[in-house]
PDB file of C-alpha atoms in Angstrom:
ATOM      1  CA  MET A   1     -52.578  -0.681  -0.436  1.00  0.00           C
ATOM      2  CA  ARG A   2     -50.674  -1.749  -3.553  1.00  0.00           C
ATOM      3  CA  LYS A   3     -48.635   1.469  -3.531  1.00  0.00           C
ATOM      4  CA  ALA A   4     -47.593   0.868   0.084  1.00  0.00           C
ATOM      5  CA  PHE A   5     -46.598  -2.711  -0.757  1.00  0.00           C
ATOM      6  CA  THR A   6     -44.557  -1.571  -3.759  1.00  0.00           C
ATOM      7  CA  GLU A   7     -42.770   0.967  -1.581  1.00  0.00           C
ATOM      8  CA  GLU A   8     -42.027  -1.760   0.968  1.00  0.00           C
ATOM      9  CA  LEU A   9     -40.520  -3.969  -1.740  1.00  0.00           C
ATOM     10  CA  GLN A  10     -38.350  -1.070  -2.895  1.00  0.00           C
ATOM     11  CA  PHE A  11     -37.206  -0.441   0.671  1.00  0.00           C
ATOM     12  CA  ILE A  12     -36.215  -4.092   1.012  1.00  0.00           C
ATOM     13  CA  THR A  13     -34.249  -3.841  -2.233  1.00  0.00           C
ATOM     14  CA  ASP A  14     -32.521  -0.734  -0.912  1.00  0.00           C
ATOM     15  CA  GLN A  15     -31.620  -2.612   2.269  1.00  0.00           C
ATOM     16  CA  LEU A  16     -30.015  -5.380   0.209  1.00  0.00           C
ATOM     17  CA  VAL A  17     -27.921  -2.811  -1.633  1.00  0.00           C
ATOM     18  CA  GLU A  18     -26.970  -1.263   1.717  1.00  0.00           C
ATOM     19  CA  LEU A  19     -25.911  -4.678   3.024  1.00  0.00           C
ATOM     20  CA  SER A  20     -23.649  -5.079   0.005  1.00  0.00           C
ATOM     21  CA  ARG A  21     -22.127  -1.660   0.706  1.00  0.00           C
ATOM     22  CA  LEU A  22     -21.596  -2.448   4.386  1.00  0.00           C
ATOM     23  CA  SER A  23     -19.998  -5.806   3.618  1.00  0.00           C
ATOM     24  CA  ALA A  24     -17.687  -4.186   1.083  1.00  0.00           C
ATOM     25  CA  ALA A  25     -16.633  -1.539   3.600  1.00  0.00           C
ATOM     26  CA  ALA A  26     -16.067  -4.176   6.284  1.00  0.00           C
ATOM     27  CA  LEU A  27     -13.784  -6.246   4.062  1.00  0.00           C
ATOM     28  CA  ARG A  28     -11.891  -3.187   2.840  1.00  0.00           C
ATOM     29  CA  GLN A  29     -11.193  -2.085   6.416  1.00  0.00           C
ATOM     30  CA  ALA A  30     -10.411  -5.614   7.595  1.00  0.00           C
ATOM     31  CA  THR A  31      -7.879  -5.972   4.789  1.00  0.00           C
ATOM     32  CA  GLU A  32      -6.253  -2.679   5.726  1.00  0.00           C
ATOM     33  CA  ALA A  33      -6.011  -3.849   9.334  1.00  0.00           C
ATOM     34  CA  LEU A  34      -4.493  -7.112   8.129  1.00  0.00           C
ATOM     35  CA  MET A  35      -1.903  -5.402   5.942  1.00  0.00           C
ATOM     36  CA  THR A  36      -0.927  -2.681   8.418  1.00  0.00           C
ATOM     37  CA  GLY A  37      -1.419  -4.350  11.793  1.00  0.00           C
ATOM     38  CA  ASP A  38      -3.898  -1.639  12.799  1.00  0.00           C
ATOM     39  CA  LEU A  39      -5.517  -3.028  15.961  1.00  0.00           C
ATOM     40  CA  GLU A  40      -8.009  -0.184  16.357  1.00  0.00           C
ATOM     41  CA  LEU A  41      -9.274  -0.648  12.823  1.00  0.00           C
ATOM     42  CA  ALA A  42      -9.602  -4.405  13.313  1.00  0.00           C
ATOM     43  CA  GLU A  43     -11.628  -3.829  16.478  1.00  0.00           C
ATOM     44  CA  SER A  44     -13.903  -1.391  14.663  1.00  0.00           C
ATOM     45  CA  VAL A  45     -14.666  -3.962  11.952  1.00  0.00           C
ATOM     46  CA  ILE A  46     -15.495  -6.575  14.565  1.00  0.00           C
ATOM     47  CA  SER A  47     -17.799  -4.187  16.428  1.00  0.00           C
ATOM     48  CA  ALA A  48     -19.479  -2.897  13.261  1.00  0.00           C
ATOM     49  CA  ASP A  49     -20.580  -6.394  12.299  1.00  0.00           C
ATOM     50  CA  GLU A  50     -23.483  -6.043  14.718  1.00  0.00           C
ATOM     51  CA  HIS A  51     -24.884  -3.272  12.527  1.00  0.00           C
ATOM     52  CA  ILE A  52     -24.781  -5.557   9.499  1.00  0.00           C
ATOM     53  CA  ASP A  53     -26.602  -8.205  11.527  1.00  0.00           C
ATOM     54  CA  ALA A  54     -29.198  -5.644  12.603  1.00  0.00           C
ATOM     55  CA  VAL A  55     -29.885  -4.553   9.012  1.00  0.00           C
ATOM     56  CA  ARG A  56     -30.308  -8.188   8.002  1.00  0.00           C
ATOM     57  CA  ARG A  57     -32.726  -8.819  10.895  1.00  0.00           C
ATOM     58  CA  ASP A  58     -34.775  -5.750   9.994  1.00  0.00           C
ATOM     59  CA  LEU A  59     -34.927  -6.786   6.339  1.00  0.00           C
ATOM     60  CA  ASP A  60     -36.058 -10.304   7.199  1.00  0.00           C
ATOM     61  CA  THR A  61     -38.652  -9.005   9.641  1.00  0.00           C
ATOM     62  CA  ARG A  62     -40.079  -6.689   6.996  1.00  0.00           C
ATOM     63  CA  ALA A  63     -40.158  -9.502   4.443  1.00  0.00           C
ATOM     64  CA  VAL A  64     -41.966 -11.878   6.802  1.00  0.00           C
ATOM     65  CA  ASP A  65     -44.421  -9.141   7.763  1.00  0.00           C
ATOM     66  CA  ALA A  66     -45.123  -8.416   4.089  1.00  0.00           C
ATOM     67  CA  LEU A  67     -45.697 -12.122   3.454  1.00  0.00           C
ATOM     68  CA  ALA A  68     -48.180 -12.276   6.317  1.00  0.00           C
ATOM     69  CA  ARG A  69     -50.078  -9.072   5.541  1.00  0.00           C
ATOM     70  CA  GLN A  70     -50.102  -9.046   1.745  1.00  0.00           C
ATOM     71  CA  GLN A  71     -50.145 -12.765   0.868  1.00  0.00           C
ATOM     72  CA  PRO A  72     -48.236 -12.002  -2.349  1.00  0.00           C
ATOM     73  CA  VAL A  73     -48.131 -14.310  -5.351  1.00  0.00           C
ATOM     74  CA  ALA A  74     -45.939 -14.790  -8.435  1.00  0.00           C
ATOM     75  CA  THR A  75     -43.089 -12.268  -8.781  1.00  0.00           C
ATOM     76  CA  ASP A  76     -43.788 -10.439  -5.500  1.00  0.00           C
ATOM     77  CA  LEU A  77     -43.660 -13.696  -3.542  1.00  0.00           C
ATOM     78  CA  ARG A  78     -40.453 -14.679  -5.302  1.00  0.00           C
ATOM     79  CA  MET A  79     -38.933 -11.300  -4.519  1.00  0.00           C
ATOM     80  CA  LEU A  80     -39.618 -11.545  -0.781  1.00  0.00           C
ATOM     81  CA  VAL A  81     -38.373 -15.090  -0.413  1.00  0.00           C
ATOM     82  CA  THR A  82     -35.303 -14.411  -2.534  1.00  0.00           C
ATOM     83  CA  ALA A  83     -34.553 -11.215  -0.591  1.00  0.00           C
ATOM     84  CA  MET A  84     -34.318 -13.194   2.642  1.00  0.00           C
ATOM     85  CA  ARG A  85     -31.876 -15.628   1.043  1.00  0.00           C
ATOM     86  CA  MET A  86     -29.783 -12.776  -0.358  1.00  0.00           C
ATOM     87  CA  SER A  87     -29.721 -11.049   3.015  1.00  0.00           C
ATOM     88  CA  ALA A  88     -28.273 -14.231   4.517  1.00  0.00           C
ATOM     89  CA  ASP A  89     -25.506 -14.277   1.873  1.00  0.00           C
ATOM     90  CA  LEU A  90     -24.679 -10.616   2.404  1.00  0.00           C
ATOM     91  CA  GLU A  91     -24.698 -10.921   6.174  1.00  0.00           C
ATOM     92  CA  ARG A  92     -22.366 -13.904   5.908  1.00  0.00           C
ATOM     93  CA  MET A  93     -20.006 -11.768   3.821  1.00  0.00           C
ATOM     94  CA  GLY A  94     -19.885  -9.342   6.725  1.00  0.00           C
ATOM     95  CA  ASP A  95     -19.036 -12.257   9.020  1.00  0.00           C
ATOM     96  CA  LEU A  96     -16.152 -13.249   6.760  1.00  0.00           C
ATOM     97  CA  ALA A  97     -14.796  -9.704   6.890  1.00  0.00           C
ATOM     98  CA  ARG A  98     -15.025  -9.898  10.676  1.00  0.00           C
ATOM     99  CA  HIS A  99     -13.044 -13.155  10.594  1.00  0.00           C
ATOM    100  CA  VAL A 100     -10.278 -11.417   8.632  1.00  0.00           C
ATOM    101  CA  ALA A 101     -10.212  -8.651  11.239  1.00  0.00           C
ATOM    102  CA  LYS A 102     -10.034 -11.222  14.036  1.00  0.00           C
ATOM    103  CA  VAL A 103      -6.938 -12.770  12.496  1.00  0.00           C
ATOM    104  CA  ALA A 104      -5.324  -9.324  12.394  1.00  0.00           C
ATOM    105  CA  ARG A 105      -6.279  -8.760  16.033  1.00  0.00           C
ATOM    106  CA  LEU A 106      -5.026 -12.167  17.137  1.00  0.00           C
ATOM    107  CA  ARG A 107      -1.542 -11.625  15.712  1.00  0.00           C
ATOM    108  CA  TYR A 108      -1.150  -7.989  16.805  1.00  0.00           C
ATOM    109  CA  PRO A 109       1.394  -6.390  17.000  1.00  0.00           C
ATOM    110  CA  ALA A 110       2.924  -8.758  14.452  1.00  0.00           C
ATOM    111  CA  ARG A 111       1.966  -8.585  10.785  1.00  0.00           C
ATOM    112  CA  VAL A 112       0.076 -11.630   9.611  1.00  0.00           C
ATOM    113  CA  LEU A 113       1.319 -11.815   6.020  1.00  0.00           C
ATOM    114  CA  GLY A 114       4.899 -12.077   4.843  1.00  0.00           C
ATOM    115  CA  ALA A 115       6.315 -10.567   1.678  1.00  0.00           C
ATOM    116  CA  SER A 116       5.630 -13.664  -0.420  1.00  0.00           C
ATOM    117  CA  LEU A 117       1.853 -13.574   0.172  1.00  0.00           C
ATOM    118  CA  THR A 118       1.083  -9.874   0.571  1.00  0.00           C
ATOM    119  CA  PRO A 119       0.659  -9.158  -3.178  1.00  0.00           C
ATOM    120  CA  THR A 120      -1.660 -12.150  -3.618  1.00  0.00           C
ATOM    121  CA  PHE A 121      -3.901 -11.133  -0.739  1.00  0.00           C
ATOM    122  CA  ALA A 122      -3.886  -7.516  -1.855  1.00  0.00           C
ATOM    123  CA  ARG A 123      -5.261  -8.677  -5.213  1.00  0.00           C
ATOM    124  CA  MET A 124      -7.771 -10.994  -3.530  1.00  0.00           C
ATOM    125  CA  ALA A 125      -9.092  -7.991  -1.617  1.00  0.00           C
ATOM    126  CA  GLU A 126      -9.422  -5.964  -4.827  1.00  0.00           C
ATOM    127  CA  VAL A 127     -11.290  -8.772  -6.565  1.00  0.00           C
ATOM    128  CA  ALA A 128     -13.575  -9.225  -3.559  1.00  0.00           C
ATOM    129  CA  GLN A 129     -14.412  -5.514  -3.643  1.00  0.00           C
ATOM    130  CA  ASP A 130     -15.226  -5.742  -7.342  1.00  0.00           C
ATOM    131  CA  LEU A 131     -17.471  -8.751  -6.743  1.00  0.00           C
ATOM    132  CA  VAL A 132     -19.533  -7.285  -3.923  1.00  0.00           C
ATOM    133  CA  THR A 133     -19.815  -3.877  -5.602  1.00  0.00           C
ATOM    134  CA  GLU A 134     -21.056  -5.482  -8.803  1.00  0.00           C
ATOM    135  CA  ALA A 135     -23.434  -7.740  -6.861  1.00  0.00           C
ATOM    136  CA  GLY A 136     -24.966  -4.651  -5.259  1.00  0.00           C
ATOM    137  CA  ARG A 137     -25.411  -3.051  -8.669  1.00  0.00           C
ATOM    138  CA  ILE A 138     -26.995  -6.221 -10.044  1.00  0.00           C
ATOM    139  CA  ILE A 139     -29.496  -6.162  -7.167  1.00  0.00           C
ATOM    140  CA  ARG A 140     -30.296  -2.509  -7.720  1.00  0.00           C
ATOM    141  CA  GLU A 141     -30.730  -2.784 -11.483  1.00  0.00           C
ATOM    142  CA  ASN A 142     -31.860  -6.420 -11.869  1.00  0.00           C
ATOM    143  CA  ASP A 143     -29.055  -6.746 -14.402  1.00  0.00           C
ATOM    144  CA  VAL A 144     -29.074 -10.464 -15.195  1.00  0.00           C
ATOM    145  CA  GLU A 145     -26.745  -9.972 -18.167  1.00  0.00           C
ATOM    146  CA  ALA A 146     -23.935  -8.958 -15.806  1.00  0.00           C
ATOM    147  CA  VAL A 147     -23.943 -12.240 -13.903  1.00  0.00           C
ATOM    148  CA  SER A 148     -21.769 -14.052 -16.448  1.00  0.00           C
ATOM    149  CA  ARG A 149     -19.156 -11.295 -16.180  1.00  0.00           C
ATOM    150  CA  LEU A 150     -19.279 -11.558 -12.392  1.00  0.00           C
ATOM    151  CA  MET A 151     -18.490 -15.255 -12.639  1.00  0.00           C
ATOM    152  CA  VAL A 152     -15.414 -14.492 -14.749  1.00  0.00           C
ATOM    153  CA  THR A 153     -14.213 -12.183 -11.974  1.00  0.00           C
ATOM    154  CA  ASP A 154     -14.864 -14.922  -9.423  1.00  0.00           C
ATOM    155  CA  ASP A 155     -12.727 -17.276 -11.501  1.00  0.00           C
ATOM    156  CA  GLU A 156      -9.794 -14.956 -10.806  1.00  0.00           C
ATOM    157  CA  MET A 157     -10.534 -15.215  -7.079  1.00  0.00           C
ATOM    158  CA  ASP A 158     -10.411 -19.003  -7.360  1.00  0.00           C
ATOM    159  CA  ASP A 159      -7.083 -18.768  -9.193  1.00  0.00           C
ATOM    160  CA  LEU A 160      -5.681 -16.549  -6.445  1.00  0.00           C
ATOM    161  CA  HIS A 161      -6.932 -18.992  -3.817  1.00  0.00           C
ATOM    162  CA  ARG A 162      -4.990 -21.764  -5.556  1.00  0.00           C
ATOM    163  CA  GLU A 163      -1.944 -19.475  -5.824  1.00  0.00           C
ATOM    164  CA  VAL A 164      -1.889 -19.140  -2.023  1.00  0.00           C
ATOM    165  CA  PHE A 165      -1.699 -22.917  -1.673  1.00  0.00           C
ATOM    166  CA  ARG A 166       1.029 -23.160  -4.295  1.00  0.00           C
ATOM    167  CA  THR A 167       3.060 -20.677  -2.257  1.00  0.00           C
ATOM    168  CA  LEU A 168       2.453 -22.554   0.996  1.00  0.00           C
ATOM    169  CA  LEU A 169       3.475 -25.877  -0.556  1.00  0.00           C
ATOM    170  CA  SER A 170       6.554 -24.553  -2.316  1.00  0.00           C
ATOM    171  CA  GLU A 171      10.056 -25.351  -1.106  1.00  0.00           C
ATOM    172  CA  GLU A 172      10.658 -21.629  -0.642  1.00  0.00           C
ATOM    173  CA  TRP A 173       8.043 -21.341   2.131  1.00  0.00           C
ATOM    174  CA  ASP A 174       9.957 -20.727   5.359  1.00  0.00           C
ATOM    175  CA  SER A 175       7.488 -18.810   7.552  1.00  0.00           C
ATOM    176  CA  GLY A 176       6.384 -21.763   9.643  1.00  0.00           C
ATOM    177  CA  VAL A 177       3.197 -23.626  10.471  1.00  0.00           C
ATOM    178  CA  GLU A 178       1.349 -20.839  12.290  1.00  0.00           C
ATOM    179  CA  ALA A 179       1.718 -18.446   9.353  1.00  0.00           C
ATOM    180  CA  ALA A 180       0.626 -21.192   6.964  1.00  0.00           C
ATOM    181  CA  ILE A 181      -2.527 -21.829   8.995  1.00  0.00           C
ATOM    182  CA  ASP A 182      -3.334 -18.108   9.070  1.00  0.00           C
ATOM    183  CA  ALA A 183      -2.856 -17.835   5.311  1.00  0.00           C
ATOM    184  CA  THR A 184      -4.996 -20.900   4.663  1.00  0.00           C
ATOM    185  CA  LEU A 185      -7.879 -19.519   6.720  1.00  0.00           C
ATOM    186  CA  LEU A 186      -7.594 -16.040   5.245  1.00  0.00           C
ATOM    187  CA  SER A 187      -7.541 -17.354   1.707  1.00  0.00           C
ATOM    188  CA  ARG A 188     -10.678 -19.350   2.393  1.00  0.00           C
ATOM    189  CA  TYR A 189     -12.404 -16.287   3.857  1.00  0.00           C
ATOM    190  CA  TYR A 190     -11.739 -14.202   0.749  1.00  0.00           C
ATOM    191  CA  GLU A 191     -12.682 -17.038  -1.600  1.00  0.00           C
ATOM    192  CA  ARG A 192     -15.944 -17.670   0.252  1.00  0.00           C
ATOM    193  CA  PHE A 193     -16.682 -13.929   0.251  1.00  0.00           C
ATOM    194  CA  GLY A 194     -16.560 -14.113  -3.531  1.00  0.00           C
ATOM    195  CA  ASP A 195     -18.751 -17.211  -3.641  1.00  0.00           C
ATOM    196  CA  HIS A 196     -21.456 -15.453  -1.646  1.00  0.00           C
ATOM    197  CA  ALA A 197     -21.370 -12.498  -4.040  1.00  0.00           C
ATOM    198  CA  VAL A 198     -21.885 -14.887  -6.946  1.00  0.00           C
ATOM    199  CA  SER A 199     -24.711 -16.602  -5.076  1.00  0.00           C
ATOM    200  CA  VAL A 200     -26.433 -13.241  -4.603  1.00  0.00           C
ATOM    201  CA  ALA A 201     -26.139 -12.494  -8.314  1.00  0.00           C
ATOM    202  CA  HIS A 202     -27.644 -15.852  -9.247  1.00  0.00           C
ATOM    203  CA  ARG A 203     -30.577 -15.200  -6.949  1.00  0.00           C
ATOM    204  CA  VAL A 204     -31.269 -12.034  -8.926  1.00  0.00           C
ATOM    205  CA  VAL A 205     -31.423 -14.180 -12.067  1.00  0.00           C
ATOM    206  CA  TYR A 206     -33.993 -16.389 -10.341  1.00  0.00           C
ATOM    207  CA  LEU A 207     -35.919 -13.331  -9.196  1.00  0.00           C
ATOM    208  CA  VAL A 208     -36.127 -11.973 -12.737  1.00  0.00           C
ATOM    209  CA  THR A 209     -36.586 -15.204 -14.704  1.00  0.00           C
ATOM    210  CA  GLY A 210     -38.045 -17.652 -12.199  1.00  0.00           C
ATOM    211  CA  GLU A 211     -35.414 -20.219 -13.169  1.00  0.00           C
ATOM    212  CA  TRP A 212     -32.265 -21.529 -11.507  1.00  0.00           C
ATOM    213  CA  GLY A 213     -29.185 -22.140 -13.599  1.00  0.00           C
ATOM    214  CA  ALA A 214     -26.780 -25.045 -13.160  1.00  0.00           C
ATOM    215  CA  ASP A 215     -24.030 -22.625 -12.126  1.00  0.00           C
ATOM    216  CA  HIS A 216     -26.142 -21.400  -9.227  1.00  0.00           C
ATOM    217  CA  LEU A 217     -26.825 -24.930  -8.007  1.00  0.00           C
ATOM    218  CA  ASP A 218     -23.103 -25.641  -8.080  1.00  0.00           C
ATOM    219  CA  ILE A 219     -22.189 -22.557  -6.049  1.00  0.00           C
ATOM    220  CA  ASP A 220     -24.977 -23.243  -3.537  1.00  0.00           C
ATOM    221  CA  GLU A 221     -23.729 -26.770  -2.976  1.00  0.00           C
ATOM    222  CA  ARG A 222     -20.197 -25.496  -2.414  1.00  0.00           C
ATOM    223  CA  LEU A 223     -21.374 -22.997   0.177  1.00  0.00           C
ATOM    224  CA  ASP A 224     -23.577 -25.530   1.959  1.00  0.00           C
ATOM    225  CA  VAL A 225     -20.903 -28.221   2.129  1.00  0.00           C
ATOM    226  CA  THR A 226     -17.676 -26.289   2.687  1.00  0.00           C
ATOM    227  CA  GLU A 227     -18.677 -23.046   4.397  1.00  0.00           C
ATOM    228  CA  VAL A 228     -15.969 -22.021   6.833  1.00  0.00           C
ATOM    229  CA  SER A 229     -16.800 -21.038  10.391  1.00  0.00           C
ATOM    230  CA  GLN A 230     -14.604 -18.974  12.688  1.00  0.00           C
ATOM    231  CA  PRO A 231     -12.256 -21.409  14.481  1.00  0.00           C
ATOM    232  CA  ALA A 232     -12.487 -21.297  18.254  1.00  0.00           C
ATOM    233  CA  GLY A 233      -8.801 -20.446  18.468  1.00  0.00           C
ATOM    234  CA  LEU A 234      -9.187 -17.176  16.581  1.00  0.00           C
ATOM    235  CA  THR A 235     -10.325 -15.132  19.543  1.00  0.00           C
ATOM    236  CA  ARG A 236      -8.320 -12.752  21.658  1.00  0.00           C
ATOM    237  CA  PRO A 237      -7.604 -14.240  25.078  1.00  0.00           C
ATOM    238  CA  ALA A 238      -9.260 -12.505  28.018  1.00  0.00           C
ATOM    239  CA  GLY A 239      -7.004 -10.151  29.896  1.00  0.00           C
TER     240      GLY A 239
END
């Protein structure tokens, strides 16, 4: 019985790592669609989000079933509960990638980003990939020592987020209101993607140590209070 339970816990861990991989792939493809105006690629990211949702549902179902059947205590209980919270973060990262793809689809065949913002968003995408890839490794290896380094990387994402606003508020900005709104939303999507990766990493710290750090509480409050939803206007009109 214990062997079967241990195998189930390992499978759940593997699913979390897979969710991190899927979210990374979704954002990478959404960014490519954004940069190139590739409508087909944007549509594929939007459609593929259902698979991410399905993996999250399966993980949560397995965790609830294990809670009911095994009545775990101590570390095992913490692992199952924490896994469900991490799955929510990772699934939300997939949603944010979908939002990026929807912006690309909405503006097709036009390019969303002008020359002044393209380098900043290209770097934001690279940083986001680093964050989610490292978060997946932290899950797989329970590497709590790497969390502080992850936060340093997230600091760069925050700096880039501020750089977008500096560009939008500068006297040189001449691309209009619609482009400014798109850039504001996109910047928030990438920045929140990074915040969720950091949240996942902090949950691993809790899983291993049983303690929450002040940094985790701060990031959780930010996500709870300022999480961005897909605006109703960012959908492709029927017909």
